[in-house]
mmCIF file of N, CA and C in Angstrom:
data_model
loop_
_atom_site.group_PDB
_atom_site.id
_atom_site.type_symbol
_atom_site.label_atom_id
_atom_site.label_comp_id
_atom_site.label_asym_id
_atom_site.label_seq_id
_atom_site.Cartn_x
_atom_site.Cartn_y
_atom_site.Cartn_z
ATOM 1 N N UNK A 1 -71.871 107.651 83.059
ATOM 2 C CA UNK A 1 -71.890 107.180 81.585
ATOM 3 C C UNK A 1 -73.022 106.381 81.237
ATOM 4 N N UNK A 2 -73.679 106.714 80.172
ATOM 5 C CA UNK A 2 -74.884 105.964 79.670
ATOM 6 C C UNK A 2 -74.448 104.872 78.701
ATOM 7 N N UNK A 3 -74.944 103.776 78.932
ATOM 8 C CA UNK A 3 -74.712 102.597 78.020
ATOM 9 C C UNK A 3 -76.045 102.165 77.490
ATOM 10 N N UNK A 4 -76.073 101.838 76.154
ATOM 11 C CA UNK A 4 -77.188 101.396 75.626
ATOM 12 C C UNK A 4 -77.189 99.941 75.430
ATOM 13 N N UNK A 5 -78.043 99.116 75.904
ATOM 14 C CA UNK A 5 -78.132 97.682 75.741
ATOM 15 C C UNK A 5 -79.336 97.299 74.781
ATOM 16 N N UNK A 6 -79.119 96.534 73.814
ATOM 17 C CA UNK A 6 -80.240 96.185 73.032
ATOM 18 C C UNK A 6 -80.215 94.648 73.153
ATOM 19 N N UNK A 7 -81.380 94.194 73.480
ATOM 20 C CA UNK A 7 -81.593 92.723 73.307
ATOM 21 C C UNK A 7 -82.033 92.415 71.852
ATOM 22 N N UNK A 8 -82.019 91.136 71.591
ATOM 23 C CA UNK A 8 -82.344 90.635 70.278
ATOM 24 C C UNK A 8 -83.760 90.814 70.008
ATOM 25 N N UNK A 9 -84.662 90.897 71.166
ATOM 26 C CA UNK A 9 -86.043 91.016 70.941
ATOM 27 C C UNK A 9 -86.338 92.489 70.626
ATOM 28 N N UNK A 10 -85.605 93.422 70.769
ATOM 29 C CA UNK A 10 -85.754 94.823 70.852
ATOM 30 C C UNK A 10 -85.572 95.332 69.135
ATOM 31 N N UNK A 11 -84.822 94.454 68.547
ATOM 32 C CA UNK A 11 -84.512 94.658 67.162
ATOM 33 C C UNK A 11 -85.498 93.908 66.177
ATOM 34 N N UNK A 12 -86.317 94.597 65.523
ATOM 35 C CA UNK A 12 -87.203 93.789 64.603
ATOM 36 C C UNK A 12 -86.426 93.025 63.545
ATOM 37 N N UNK A 13 -86.873 91.808 63.370
ATOM 38 C CA UNK A 13 -86.295 90.954 62.402
ATOM 39 C C UNK A 13 -86.726 91.486 60.886
ATOM 40 N N UNK A 14 -85.748 91.525 60.180
ATOM 41 C CA UNK A 14 -86.094 91.995 58.738
ATOM 42 C C UNK A 14 -86.401 90.738 57.883
ATOM 43 N N UNK A 15 -87.434 90.617 57.101
ATOM 44 C CA UNK A 15 -87.843 89.490 56.485
ATOM 45 C C UNK A 15 -86.849 89.401 55.296
ATOM 46 N N UNK A 16 -86.605 88.130 54.912
ATOM 47 C CA UNK A 16 -85.813 87.945 53.537
ATOM 48 C C UNK A 16 -86.625 88.321 52.474
ATOM 49 N N UNK A 17 -85.917 88.856 51.337
ATOM 50 C CA UNK A 17 -86.683 89.215 50.146
ATOM 51 C C UNK A 17 -87.165 87.842 49.550
ATOM 52 N N UNK A 18 -88.401 87.942 48.887
ATOM 53 C CA UNK A 18 -88.900 86.836 48.266
ATOM 54 C C UNK A 18 -88.069 86.406 47.020
ATOM 55 N N UNK A 19 -87.780 85.146 46.859
ATOM 56 C CA UNK A 19 -87.024 84.618 45.859
ATOM 57 C C UNK A 19 -87.929 84.076 44.816
ATOM 58 N N UNK A 20 -89.111 83.934 45.120
ATOM 59 C CA UNK A 20 -90.141 83.206 44.103
ATOM 60 C C UNK A 20 -90.887 84.207 43.358
ATOM 61 N N UNK A 21 -90.218 85.127 42.655
ATOM 62 C CA UNK A 21 -90.806 86.019 41.870
ATOM 63 C C UNK A 21 -91.104 85.492 40.340
ATOM 64 N N UNK A 22 -90.820 84.208 40.167
ATOM 65 C CA UNK A 22 -91.151 83.801 38.811
ATOM 66 C C UNK A 22 -92.523 83.619 38.557
ATOM 67 N N UNK A 23 -93.364 83.492 39.648
ATOM 68 C CA UNK A 23 -94.845 83.373 39.360
ATOM 69 C C UNK A 23 -95.463 84.451 38.720
ATOM 70 N N UNK A 24 -94.900 85.579 38.700
ATOM 71 C CA UNK A 24 -95.390 86.902 37.993
ATOM 72 C C UNK A 24 -95.004 86.899 36.564
ATOM 73 N N UNK A 25 -94.160 85.923 36.154
ATOM 74 C CA UNK A 25 -93.714 85.979 34.621
ATOM 75 C C UNK A 25 -94.737 85.808 33.758
ATOM 76 N N UNK A 26 -95.675 84.995 34.006
ATOM 77 C CA UNK A 26 -96.892 84.704 33.129
ATOM 78 C C UNK A 26 -97.709 85.901 32.867
ATOM 79 N N UNK A 27 -98.081 86.766 33.825
ATOM 80 C CA UNK A 27 -98.750 87.962 33.852
ATOM 81 C C UNK A 27 -97.912 88.910 33.142
ATOM 82 N N UNK A 28 -96.672 89.103 33.354
ATOM 83 C CA UNK A 28 -95.702 90.047 32.650
ATOM 84 C C UNK A 28 -95.685 89.677 31.170
ATOM 85 N N UNK A 29 -95.574 88.320 30.841
ATOM 86 C CA UNK A 29 -95.465 87.946 29.515
ATOM 87 C C UNK A 29 -96.746 88.095 28.719
ATOM 88 N N UNK A 30 -97.831 87.844 29.347
ATOM 89 C CA UNK A 30 -99.214 88.137 28.729
ATOM 90 C C UNK A 30 -99.490 89.514 28.382
ATOM 91 N N UNK A 31 -99.115 90.431 29.293
ATOM 92 C CA UNK A 31 -99.351 91.800 29.117
ATOM 93 C C UNK A 31 -98.377 92.391 28.067
ATOM 94 N N UNK A 32 -97.195 91.919 28.122
ATOM 95 C CA UNK A 32 -96.187 92.469 27.184
ATOM 96 C C UNK A 32 -96.660 92.009 25.627
ATOM 97 N N UNK A 33 -97.219 90.790 25.589
ATOM 98 C CA UNK A 33 -97.589 90.238 24.232
ATOM 99 C C UNK A 33 -98.948 91.186 23.776
ATOM 100 N N UNK A 34 -99.924 91.155 24.684
ATOM 101 C CA UNK A 34 -101.177 91.702 24.490
ATOM 102 C C UNK A 34 -101.064 93.218 24.126
ATOM 103 N N UNK A 35 -100.216 94.018 24.863
ATOM 104 C CA UNK A 35 -100.193 95.417 24.858
ATOM 105 C C UNK A 35 -99.029 95.917 23.960
ATOM 106 N N UNK A 36 -98.193 94.833 23.442
ATOM 107 C CA UNK A 36 -97.062 95.004 22.567
ATOM 108 C C UNK A 36 -96.187 96.068 23.164
ATOM 109 N N UNK A 37 -95.646 95.549 24.366
ATOM 110 C CA UNK A 37 -94.695 96.434 25.257
ATOM 111 C C UNK A 37 -93.641 95.543 25.637
ATOM 112 N N UNK A 38 -92.338 95.913 25.434
ATOM 113 C CA UNK A 38 -91.297 94.926 25.734
ATOM 114 C C UNK A 38 -91.272 94.599 27.381
ATOM 115 N N UNK A 39 -90.971 93.317 27.591
ATOM 116 C CA UNK A 39 -90.924 92.987 28.978
ATOM 117 C C UNK A 39 -90.022 94.005 29.768
ATOM 118 N N UNK A 40 -88.927 94.292 29.068
ATOM 119 C CA UNK A 40 -87.973 94.989 30.029
ATOM 120 C C UNK A 40 -88.452 96.433 30.548
ATOM 121 N N UNK A 41 -89.588 96.930 29.663
ATOM 122 C CA UNK A 41 -90.201 98.157 30.104
ATOM 123 C C UNK A 41 -91.144 97.929 31.159
ATOM 124 N N UNK A 42 -91.778 96.845 31.214
ATOM 125 C CA UNK A 42 -92.780 96.468 32.331
ATOM 126 C C UNK A 42 -92.043 96.337 33.642
ATOM 127 N N UNK A 43 -90.747 95.881 33.582
ATOM 128 C CA UNK A 43 -90.071 95.708 34.945
ATOM 129 C C UNK A 43 -89.041 96.729 35.054
ATOM 130 N N UNK A 44 -88.948 97.831 34.296
ATOM 131 C CA UNK A 44 -87.892 98.753 34.351
ATOM 132 C C UNK A 44 -88.187 99.621 35.607
ATOM 133 N N UNK A 45 -87.147 100.168 36.205
ATOM 134 C CA UNK A 45 -87.194 100.934 37.443
ATOM 135 C C UNK A 45 -87.855 102.429 37.190
ATOM 136 N N UNK A 46 -87.876 102.950 35.797
ATOM 137 C CA UNK A 46 -88.427 104.175 35.496
ATOM 138 C C UNK A 46 -89.978 104.079 35.539
ATOM 139 N N UNK A 47 -90.550 105.107 35.618
ATOM 140 C CA UNK A 47 -91.982 105.304 35.522
ATOM 141 C C UNK A 47 -92.578 105.012 34.076
ATOM 142 N N UNK A 48 -91.814 105.441 33.040
ATOM 143 C CA UNK A 48 -92.232 105.326 31.694
ATOM 144 C C UNK A 48 -93.396 106.096 31.443
ATOM 145 N N UNK A 49 -93.990 105.859 30.268
ATOM 146 C CA UNK A 49 -95.126 106.555 29.660
ATOM 147 C C UNK A 49 -96.346 106.042 30.286
ATOM 148 N N UNK A 50 -97.385 106.726 30.281
ATOM 149 C CA UNK A 50 -98.688 106.307 30.987
ATOM 150 C C UNK A 50 -99.154 104.882 30.491
ATOM 151 N N UNK A 51 -99.065 104.761 29.095
ATOM 152 C CA UNK A 51 -99.520 103.244 28.563
ATOM 153 C C UNK A 51 -98.668 102.177 29.080
ATOM 154 N N UNK A 52 -97.412 102.382 29.376
ATOM 155 C CA UNK A 52 -96.548 101.386 29.849
ATOM 156 C C UNK A 52 -96.783 101.409 31.299
ATOM 157 N N UNK A 53 -96.968 102.386 31.995
ATOM 158 C CA UNK A 53 -97.289 102.349 33.561
ATOM 159 C C UNK A 53 -98.695 101.619 33.619
ATOM 160 N N UNK A 54 -99.604 101.887 32.872
ATOM 161 C CA UNK A 54 -100.938 101.253 33.064
ATOM 162 C C UNK A 54 -100.601 99.812 32.784
ATOM 163 N N UNK A 55 -100.069 99.400 31.797
ATOM 164 C CA UNK A 55 -99.796 98.037 31.323
ATOM 165 C C UNK A 55 -99.089 97.311 32.683
ATOM 166 N N UNK A 56 -98.174 98.038 33.294
ATOM 167 C CA UNK A 56 -97.510 97.357 34.369
ATOM 168 C C UNK A 56 -98.453 97.223 35.462
ATOM 169 N N UNK A 57 -99.196 98.177 35.781
ATOM 170 C CA UNK A 57 -100.317 98.093 36.816
ATOM 171 C C UNK A 57 -101.179 96.854 36.566
ATOM 172 N N UNK A 58 -101.566 96.665 35.246
ATOM 173 C CA UNK A 58 -102.331 95.539 34.935
ATOM 174 C C UNK A 58 -101.637 94.270 35.221
ATOM 175 N N UNK A 59 -100.506 94.160 34.907
ATOM 176 C CA UNK A 59 -99.708 92.896 35.124
ATOM 177 C C UNK A 59 -99.626 92.689 36.548
ATOM 178 N N UNK A 60 -99.385 93.794 37.462
ATOM 179 C CA UNK A 60 -99.395 93.575 38.926
ATOM 180 C C UNK A 60 -100.670 93.074 39.519
ATOM 181 N N UNK A 61 -101.750 93.669 38.895
ATOM 182 C CA UNK A 61 -103.013 93.207 39.401
ATOM 183 C C UNK A 61 -103.382 91.823 39.122
ATOM 184 N N UNK A 62 -103.165 91.367 37.803
ATOM 185 C CA UNK A 62 -103.309 90.033 37.366
ATOM 186 C C UNK A 62 -102.468 89.018 38.250
ATOM 187 N N UNK A 63 -101.222 89.493 38.473
ATOM 188 C CA UNK A 63 -100.352 88.567 39.338
ATOM 189 C C UNK A 63 -100.922 88.431 40.789
ATOM 190 N N UNK A 64 -101.596 89.415 41.139
ATOM 191 C CA UNK A 64 -102.175 89.293 42.609
ATOM 192 C C UNK A 64 -103.471 88.592 42.616
ATOM 193 N N UNK A 65 -104.458 89.064 41.821
ATOM 194 C CA UNK A 65 -105.737 88.527 41.651
ATOM 195 C C UNK A 65 -105.937 87.125 41.202
ATOM 196 N N UNK A 66 -105.131 86.759 39.989
ATOM 197 C CA UNK A 66 -105.300 85.488 39.385
ATOM 198 C C UNK A 66 -104.332 84.493 39.990
ATOM 199 N N UNK A 67 -103.051 85.003 39.955
ATOM 200 C CA UNK A 67 -101.973 84.119 40.311
ATOM 201 C C UNK A 67 -101.708 84.003 41.942
ATOM 202 N N UNK A 68 -102.310 84.797 42.659
ATOM 203 C CA UNK A 68 -102.282 84.692 44.056
ATOM 204 C C UNK A 68 -100.948 85.133 44.637
ATOM 205 N N UNK A 69 -100.127 85.885 43.844
ATOM 206 C CA UNK A 69 -98.729 86.261 44.434
ATOM 207 C C UNK A 69 -98.983 87.389 45.458
ATOM 208 N N UNK A 70 -98.117 87.298 46.380
ATOM 209 C CA UNK A 70 -98.376 88.557 47.560
ATOM 210 C C UNK A 70 -97.849 89.791 46.931
ATOM 211 N N UNK A 71 -98.169 90.843 47.506
ATOM 212 C CA UNK A 71 -97.707 92.175 47.127
ATOM 213 C C UNK A 71 -96.225 92.261 47.130
ATOM 214 N N UNK A 72 -95.606 91.551 48.116
ATOM 215 C CA UNK A 72 -94.214 91.616 48.300
ATOM 216 C C UNK A 72 -93.516 90.852 47.039
ATOM 217 N N UNK A 73 -94.115 89.731 46.716
ATOM 218 C CA UNK A 73 -93.426 88.948 45.651
ATOM 219 C C UNK A 73 -93.647 89.788 44.301
ATOM 220 N N UNK A 74 -94.773 90.523 44.187
ATOM 221 C CA UNK A 74 -95.043 91.245 43.003
ATOM 222 C C UNK A 74 -94.041 92.395 42.965
ATOM 223 N N UNK A 75 -93.885 93.098 43.954
ATOM 224 C CA UNK A 75 -93.071 94.194 44.058
ATOM 225 C C UNK A 75 -91.536 93.710 43.732
ATOM 226 N N UNK A 76 -91.140 92.609 44.159
ATOM 227 C CA UNK A 76 -89.745 92.036 43.960
ATOM 228 C C UNK A 76 -89.617 91.807 42.516
ATOM 229 N N UNK A 77 -90.701 91.323 41.866
ATOM 230 C CA UNK A 77 -90.672 90.902 40.424
ATOM 231 C C UNK A 77 -90.630 92.136 39.590
ATOM 232 N N UNK A 78 -91.293 93.254 40.030
ATOM 233 C CA UNK A 78 -91.327 94.387 39.155
ATOM 234 C C UNK A 78 -90.360 95.464 39.739
ATOM 235 N N UNK A 79 -89.546 95.147 40.699
ATOM 236 C CA UNK A 79 -88.556 96.128 41.135
ATOM 237 C C UNK A 79 -89.300 97.317 41.773
ATOM 238 N N UNK A 80 -90.418 97.006 42.512
ATOM 239 C CA UNK A 80 -91.165 98.084 43.128
ATOM 240 C C UNK A 80 -91.547 97.762 44.628
ATOM 241 N N UNK A 81 -91.938 98.666 45.336
ATOM 242 C CA UNK A 81 -92.424 98.457 46.713
ATOM 243 C C UNK A 81 -93.737 97.893 46.770
ATOM 244 N N UNK A 82 -94.110 97.157 47.879
ATOM 245 C CA UNK A 82 -95.354 96.496 48.036
ATOM 246 C C UNK A 82 -96.498 97.415 47.989
ATOM 247 N N UNK A 83 -96.121 98.741 48.467
ATOM 248 C CA UNK A 83 -97.119 99.793 48.616
ATOM 249 C C UNK A 83 -97.542 100.243 47.120
ATOM 250 N N UNK A 84 -96.480 100.241 46.255
ATOM 251 C CA UNK A 84 -96.823 100.620 44.880
ATOM 252 C C UNK A 84 -97.682 99.645 44.208
ATOM 253 N N UNK A 85 -97.502 98.297 44.487
ATOM 254 C CA UNK A 85 -98.180 97.184 43.975
ATOM 255 C C UNK A 85 -99.774 97.306 44.513
ATOM 256 N N UNK A 86 -99.828 97.696 45.722
ATOM 257 C CA UNK A 86 -101.159 97.790 46.389
ATOM 258 C C UNK A 86 -101.999 98.993 45.532
ATOM 259 N N UNK A 87 -101.109 100.115 45.383
ATOM 260 C CA UNK A 87 -101.765 101.193 44.662
ATOM 261 C C UNK A 87 -102.207 100.822 43.338
ATOM 262 N N UNK A 88 -101.290 100.011 42.547
ATOM 263 C CA UNK A 88 -101.651 99.520 41.201
ATOM 264 C C UNK A 88 -102.950 98.792 41.234
ATOM 265 N N UNK A 89 -103.027 97.972 42.115
ATOM 266 C CA UNK A 89 -104.181 97.080 42.246
ATOM 267 C C UNK A 89 -105.526 97.807 42.403
ATOM 268 N N UNK A 90 -105.381 98.859 43.112
ATOM 269 C CA UNK A 90 -106.619 99.790 43.653
ATOM 270 C C UNK A 90 -107.019 100.475 42.343
ATOM 271 N N UNK A 91 -105.936 101.098 41.492
ATOM 272 C CA UNK A 91 -106.055 101.754 40.325
ATOM 273 C C UNK A 91 -106.885 100.881 39.231
ATOM 274 N N UNK A 92 -106.342 99.602 39.183
ATOM 275 C CA UNK A 92 -107.072 98.805 38.095
ATOM 276 C C UNK A 92 -108.557 98.340 38.566
ATOM 277 N N UNK A 93 -108.635 98.295 39.749
ATOM 278 C CA UNK A 93 -109.961 97.889 40.440
ATOM 279 C C UNK A 93 -110.971 99.037 40.122
ATOM 280 N N UNK A 94 -110.566 100.212 40.306
ATOM 281 C CA UNK A 94 -111.408 101.334 40.119
ATOM 282 C C UNK A 94 -111.668 101.561 38.563
ATOM 283 N N UNK A 95 -110.611 101.262 37.717
ATOM 284 C CA UNK A 95 -110.923 101.357 36.319
ATOM 285 C C UNK A 95 -111.869 100.173 35.759
ATOM 286 N N UNK A 96 -111.992 99.284 36.503
ATOM 287 C CA UNK A 96 -113.047 98.252 36.119
ATOM 288 C C UNK A 96 -114.478 98.612 36.097
ATOM 289 N N UNK A 97 -114.691 99.825 36.611
ATOM 290 C CA UNK A 97 -116.102 100.431 36.604
ATOM 291 C C UNK A 97 -116.574 100.575 35.037
ATOM 292 N N UNK A 98 -115.456 100.875 34.229
ATOM 293 C CA UNK A 98 -115.719 101.120 32.766
ATOM 294 C C UNK A 98 -115.958 99.751 32.217
ATOM 295 N N UNK A 99 -117.238 99.391 31.652
ATOM 296 C CA UNK A 99 -117.534 98.269 31.108
ATOM 297 C C UNK A 99 -116.457 97.698 30.066
ATOM 298 N N UNK A 100 -116.041 98.529 29.249
ATOM 299 C CA UNK A 100 -115.156 98.239 28.070
ATOM 300 C C UNK A 100 -113.752 97.738 28.796
ATOM 301 N N UNK A 101 -113.321 98.456 29.762
ATOM 302 C CA UNK A 101 -111.990 98.070 30.308
ATOM 303 C C UNK A 101 -112.172 96.788 31.180
ATOM 304 N N UNK A 102 -113.301 96.688 31.791
ATOM 305 C CA UNK A 102 -113.626 95.459 32.485
ATOM 306 C C UNK A 102 -113.699 94.244 31.797
ATOM 307 N N UNK A 103 -114.287 94.424 30.505
ATOM 308 C CA UNK A 103 -114.243 93.261 29.569
ATOM 309 C C UNK A 103 -112.826 92.808 29.161
ATOM 310 N N UNK A 104 -112.070 93.899 28.884
ATOM 311 C CA UNK A 104 -110.646 93.562 28.439
ATOM 312 C C UNK A 104 -109.851 92.860 29.522
ATOM 313 N N UNK A 105 -110.052 93.254 30.809
ATOM 314 C CA UNK A 105 -109.454 92.700 31.997
ATOM 315 C C UNK A 105 -109.973 91.359 32.023
ATOM 316 N N UNK A 106 -111.203 91.066 31.982
ATOM 317 C CA UNK A 106 -111.761 89.737 32.173
ATOM 318 C C UNK A 106 -111.253 88.907 31.126
ATOM 319 N N UNK A 107 -111.023 89.235 29.906
ATOM 320 C CA UNK A 107 -110.426 88.388 28.866
ATOM 321 C C UNK A 107 -109.005 87.991 29.211
ATOM 322 N N UNK A 108 -108.300 88.869 29.780
ATOM 323 C CA UNK A 108 -106.846 88.587 30.273
ATOM 324 C C UNK A 108 -106.940 87.586 31.388
ATOM 325 N N UNK A 109 -107.792 87.834 32.274
ATOM 326 C CA UNK A 109 -107.910 86.906 33.407
ATOM 327 C C UNK A 109 -108.380 85.436 32.865
ATOM 328 N N UNK A 110 -109.170 85.343 32.012
ATOM 329 C CA UNK A 110 -109.513 84.048 31.261
ATOM 330 C C UNK A 110 -108.341 83.458 30.707
ATOM 331 N N UNK A 111 -107.503 84.220 30.100
ATOM 332 C CA UNK A 111 -106.230 83.682 29.416
ATOM 333 C C UNK A 111 -105.322 83.008 30.607
ATOM 334 N N UNK A 112 -105.071 83.877 31.600
ATOM 335 C CA UNK A 112 -104.205 83.283 32.661
ATOM 336 C C UNK A 112 -104.822 82.089 33.399
ATOM 337 N N UNK A 113 -106.157 82.124 33.665
ATOM 338 C CA UNK A 113 -106.845 81.033 34.220
ATOM 339 C C UNK A 113 -106.729 79.749 33.418
ATOM 340 N N UNK A 114 -106.789 79.936 31.951
ATOM 341 C CA UNK A 114 -106.697 78.794 31.106
ATOM 342 C C UNK A 114 -105.344 78.158 31.213
ATOM 343 N N UNK A 115 -104.266 79.031 31.281
ATOM 344 C CA UNK A 115 -102.919 78.383 31.496
ATOM 345 C C UNK A 115 -102.870 77.803 32.797
ATOM 346 N N UNK A 116 -103.508 78.284 33.838
ATOM 347 C CA UNK A 116 -103.452 77.648 35.228
ATOM 348 C C UNK A 116 -104.191 76.268 35.079
ATOM 349 N N UNK A 117 -105.260 76.178 34.387
ATOM 350 C CA UNK A 117 -106.070 74.934 34.197
ATOM 351 C C UNK A 117 -105.350 73.924 33.366
ATOM 352 N N UNK A 118 -104.488 74.482 32.427
ATOM 353 C CA UNK A 118 -103.716 73.516 31.520
ATOM 354 C C UNK A 118 -102.559 72.984 32.247
ATOM 355 N N UNK A 119 -102.257 73.581 33.499
ATOM 356 C CA UNK A 119 -101.173 73.033 34.288
ATOM 357 C C UNK A 119 -99.833 73.622 33.821
ATOM 358 N N UNK A 120 -99.838 74.642 32.843
ATOM 359 C CA UNK A 120 -98.692 75.292 32.426
ATOM 360 C C UNK A 120 -98.164 76.431 33.475
ATOM 361 N N UNK A 121 -99.000 76.791 34.391
ATOM 362 C CA UNK A 121 -98.687 77.802 35.442
ATOM 363 C C UNK A 121 -99.108 77.121 36.819
ATOM 364 N N UNK A 122 -98.374 77.723 37.818
ATOM 365 C CA UNK A 122 -98.727 77.412 39.259
ATOM 366 C C UNK A 122 -98.954 78.512 39.915
ATOM 367 N N UNK A 123 -100.170 78.743 40.481
ATOM 368 C CA UNK A 123 -100.580 79.636 41.417
ATOM 369 C C UNK A 123 -100.024 79.579 42.853
ATOM 370 N N UNK A 124 -100.142 80.548 43.570
ATOM 371 C CA UNK A 124 -99.575 80.384 44.971
ATOM 372 C C UNK A 124 -100.687 79.900 45.827
#
């Protein structure tokens, strides 16, 4: 008769979900305000329309690049997987080759950085 013994070392530990997803709130609020999209749509599980999806990707990008949130934290805040967040950041980075888009993103980055400098936000 075959018996299967598993040691505690053989079972990979599952990491606890991040509970500090509030750091992304500033990027979510900024994009919701600037793009005139309800916050609930930015964090909704559905894919939504292209404009909403792009705004969500932008908020994810800003959360990572400016606020220093991990992909996992951002995924938790948006109800997405960390690989989706990685893809969103890559999409936005590619779109920054367009000077007009890059200028818009730079303006949003400055707004978040100003909030950080004023002490109203805390980056990771």
